[in-house]
Coordinates of C-alpha atoms in Angstrom, one line a residue:
Chain P
E1 CA -15.8 -3.0 -1.8
I2 CA -12.2 -4.1 -1.7
V3 CA -11.8 -7.1 0.7
L4 CA -8.4 -7.6 2.3
T5 CA -7.6 -11.1 3.5
Q6 CA -4.7 -11.6 5.8
S7 CA -2.7 -14.7 6.5
P8 CA -1.9 -16.5 8.6
G9 CA -4.5 -15.7 11.3
T10 CA -1.9 -16.5 14.0
L11 CA 1.8 -16.6 13.7
S12 CA 3.9 -18.1 16.5
L13 CA 7.6 -17.2 16.5
S14 CA 10.4 -16.6 18.8
P15 CA 12.3 -13.3 19.5
G16 CA 15.0 -12.9 16.9
E17 CA 13.2 -14.7 14.2
R18 CA 11.8 -13.2 11.0
A19 CA 8.1 -12.6 10.6
T20 CA 6.3 -12.5 7.2
L21 CA 2.7 -11.4 7.2
S22 CA 0.6 -11.5 4.1
C23 CA -2.3 -9.3 2.8
R24 CA -4.2 -10.3 -0.3
A25 CA -6.7 -7.9 -1.9
S26 CA -9.9 -8.9 -3.8
Q27 CA -8.9 -6.5 -6.6
S28 CA -5.8 -4.6 -7.5
V29 CA -4.7 -1.9 -5.1
S30 CA -2.2 0.8 -6.1
T31 CA 1.0 0.6 -4.1
T32 CA 0.3 4.2 -3.1
Y33 CA -2.7 3.2 -1.0
L34 CA -1.7 0.2 1.1
A35 CA -0.8 0.6 4.8
W36 CA 0.0 -1.6 7.8
Y37 CA -0.8 -1.0 11.5
Q38 CA 0.2 -2.6 14.8
Q39 CA -2.2 -2.9 17.7
K40 CA -1.4 -4.0 21.2
P41 CA -4.0 -5.0 23.7
G42 CA -5.9 -2.1 25.1
Q43 CA -4.2 0.4 22.8
A44 CA -5.1 2.2 19.7
P45 CA -3.5 1.1 16.4
R46 CA -0.2 2.6 15.3
L47 CA 0.7 3.3 11.7
L48 CA 3.8 1.3 10.7
I49 CA 3.9 1.4 6.9
Y50 CA 2.2 3.5 4.3
G51 CA 2.4 3.5 0.5
T52 CA 3.3 -0.2 0.7
S53 CA 6.9 0.4 1.7
N54 CA 7.3 3.7 3.5
R55 CA 8.0 3.6 7.2
A56 CA 6.0 6.0 9.3
T57 CA 7.7 8.4 11.7
G58 CA 9.7 6.6 14.4
I59 CA 9.2 3.1 13.1
P60 CA 12.3 0.9 13.4
Y61 CA 14.1 -0.3 10.3
R62 CA 13.3 -3.9 11.1
F63 CA 9.8 -3.3 9.8
S64 CA 9.5 -3.3 6.0
G65 CA 6.7 -3.6 3.5
S66 CA 6.6 -4.8 -0.1
G67 CA 4.2 -6.0 -2.8
S68 CA 2.0 -4.9 -5.6
G69 CA -1.3 -5.6 -7.3
T70 CA -3.2 -7.9 -5.0
D71 CA -0.4 -9.3 -2.8
F72 CA 1.4 -7.3 -0.1
T73 CA 3.8 -8.4 2.7
L74 CA 4.9 -7.0 6.0
T75 CA 8.2 -8.3 7.1
I76 CA 9.7 -7.9 10.6
S77 CA 13.4 -8.8 10.6
G78 CA 14.7 -9.9 14.0
L79 CA 11.6 -9.9 16.3
E80 CA 11.8 -7.9 19.5
P81 CA 9.6 -8.7 22.5
E82 CA 7.6 -5.5 21.9
D83 CA 6.7 -6.6 18.3
F84 CA 4.2 -9.3 19.5
A85 CA 0.9 -7.8 18.7
V86 CA -1.9 -7.8 16.1
Y87 CA -1.2 -6.4 12.7
Y88 CA -3.7 -5.0 10.2
C89 CA -3.3 -4.1 6.5
Q90 CA -5.5 -1.3 5.1
Q91 CA -6.3 0.0 1.7
Y92 CA -7.2 3.6 1.3
G93 CA -7.5 4.0 -2.4
R94 CA -11.2 3.2 -2.8
S95 CA -12.9 4.1 0.4
F96 CA -11.2 2.5 3.4
T97 CA -11.0 -1.2 4.4
F98 CA -8.9 -3.2 6.8
G99 CA -7.9 -6.8 6.8
Q100 CA -9.1 -9.1 9.6
G101 CA -5.7 -9.0 11.3
T102 CA -2.8 -11.4 12.0
K103 CA -1.9 -12.1 15.6
L104 CA 1.8 -12.4 16.1
E105 CA 2.4 -14.4 19.3
I106 CA 5.5 -15.6 21.2
K107 CA 6.3 -19.2 20.6
Chain U
Q1 CA 3.1 16.6 19.8
V2 CA 0.0 15.4 18.1
Q3 CA -2.8 14.6 20.5
L4 CA -6.3 13.4 19.9
V5 CA -8.3 13.2 23.1
Q6 CA -11.7 11.6 22.9
S7 CA -14.8 12.0 25.1
G8 CA -18.4 10.8 25.1
G9 CA -19.3 7.2 24.9
G10 CA -20.9 5.0 27.5
V11 CA -24.0 2.8 27.7
V12 CA -27.0 3.6 25.7
Q13 CA -30.3 1.9 24.9
P14 CA -31.1 0.6 21.4
G15 CA -32.7 3.4 19.3
R16 CA -31.2 6.2 21.3
S17 CA -28.5 8.7 20.3
L18 CA -25.0 9.5 21.5
R19 CA -22.3 12.0 20.4
L20 CA -18.6 11.5 20.5
S21 CA -16.0 14.2 20.5
C22 CA -12.3 14.3 19.7
A23 CA -10.2 17.3 20.7
A24 CA -7.1 17.8 18.6
S25 CA -3.9 19.6 19.3
G26 CA -0.3 19.7 18.2
F27 CA -1.0 20.1 14.5
P28 CA -3.0 22.5 12.2
F29 CA -6.3 20.7 12.6
S30 CA -8.1 22.6 9.7
N31 CA -5.5 21.3 7.2
Y32 CA -6.2 17.6 7.6
A33 CA -9.1 15.2 6.9
M34 CA -10.3 13.3 10.0
H35 CA -11.8 9.9 10.4
W36 CA -13.8 7.8 12.8
A37 CA -13.2 4.0 13.0
R38 CA -14.5 1.4 15.4
Q39 CA -13.6 -2.0 16.8
A40 CA -16.3 -4.4 18.1
P41 CA -15.2 -6.4 21.1
G42 CA -12.7 -9.0 20.1
K43 CA -13.0 -8.1 16.4
G44 CA -11.0 -6.2 13.8
L45 CA -11.0 -2.6 12.7
E46 CA -13.8 -1.0 10.7
W47 CA -13.7 2.4 9.1
V48 CA -16.8 4.5 9.9
A49 CA -16.6 7.9 8.3
I50 CA -14.3 10.7 7.0
I51 CA -14.6 14.4 6.8
S52 CA -12.4 16.5 4.6
F53 CA -10.3 19.3 5.9
E54 CA -12.7 21.9 4.5
V55 CA -15.8 20.4 6.1
N56 CA -17.9 20.1 3.0
N57 CA -17.1 16.5 2.0
K58 CA -18.1 13.6 4.1
W59 CA -18.3 9.9 3.4
Y60 CA -19.6 7.0 5.4
A61 CA -19.4 3.2 5.6
D62 CA -22.6 1.5 4.4
S63 CA -23.2 0.2 7.9
V64 CA -23.7 3.7 9.4
R65 CA -24.8 5.8 6.5
G66 CA -28.1 7.6 7.3
R67 CA -27.7 7.1 11.0
F68 CA -24.3 8.6 11.9
T69 CA -23.1 12.2 11.1
I70 CA -19.5 13.3 11.2
S71 CA -18.7 16.9 11.7
R72 CA -15.9 19.2 12.8
D73 CA -15.5 22.6 14.3
N74 CA -12.2 24.0 13.0
S75 CA -12.4 27.0 15.3
K76 CA -12.4 24.6 18.3
N77 CA -10.1 21.9 16.8
T78 CA -12.7 19.3 17.5
L79 CA -14.2 16.4 15.6
Y80 CA -17.6 14.9 16.3
L81 CA -19.6 11.8 15.6
Q82 CA -23.4 12.0 16.1
M83 CA -24.8 8.5 16.3
D84 CA -28.5 8.1 16.0
S85 CA -30.8 5.0 15.9
L86 CA -28.1 3.0 17.6
T87 CA -28.3 -0.8 17.6
T88 CA -26.5 -3.5 19.5
E89 CA -24.3 -4.0 16.4
D90 CA -22.9 -0.5 17.0
T91 CA -21.3 -1.7 20.3
A92 CA -17.6 -1.0 19.8
V93 CA -14.6 1.0 20.8
Y94 CA -14.7 4.1 18.7
Y95 CA -11.5 5.8 17.6
C96 CA -10.9 9.2 16.0
A97 CA -7.9 9.3 13.7
K98 CA -6.0 12.0 11.7
S99 CA -5.5 11.5 8.0
Q100 CA -1.9 11.9 6.9
T101 CA -3.1 14.2 4.2
E102 CA -5.8 16.8 3.6
G103 CA -7.8 14.2 1.9
G104 CA -8.0 10.4 2.1
G105 CA -4.8 8.9 3.4
P106 CA -3.5 6.5 6.0
F107 CA -4.4 7.2 9.6
D108 CA -1.2 8.5 11.2
Y109 CA -2.4 9.4 14.6
W110 CA -5.3 7.9 16.7
G111 CA -7.2 8.9 19.7
Q112 CA -7.2 6.7 22.8
G113 CA -10.6 5.2 22.0
T114 CA -13.9 5.3 23.7
L115 CA -16.3 2.4 24.4
V116 CA -19.9 2.7 23.2
R117 CA -22.1 -0.1 24.5
V118 CA -25.7 -0.4 23.1
S119 CA -27.7 -2.4 25.5
S120 CA -31.2 -2.5 26.9

């Protein structure tokens, strides 16, 4: 099983700042099979990024993804108030696994 | 627009069974693989099962294999999860989700979630 480890566990930032979230895999993941989701309290997750760097439908340009091999990054440029949430990475190349999540909170 | 509307769930005793449903609309249901995922209270996401668009292929997480059965009725645009031999560790919000492709892919649309609580 591919284990995904996200860091940091909690990230405290202010609106307007840049957020950098990390996802490290226990073995190499093809860039084709790495996604990011956003989840707000009481809501279902929402797909943000797939294939490492492709924005899903309706996702603002401030969300971007990068990485390869075992290290992947979600960057949010210019945080908006609605961006404070929990973010999960997911690999879907060998079965399906999620990271444990990063909570992005308002500083 | 794509909609996944879940039903079922509730409180059930350990060892009993429960069936969840997920009614899909707004897309050609029979063309896409479908998933179930879950989230224990205060925890992260866990994938549970996938069924291919053509019904024949199903895969399960180790934690539920042999106890849960995923199925679909393409004539009714509905996805199901039959959960047997439930334990307290199965307590979670269960989500159905649409695959972006006909096979394994990211989950591009999710149901609203339904709470399953296993308790005596």
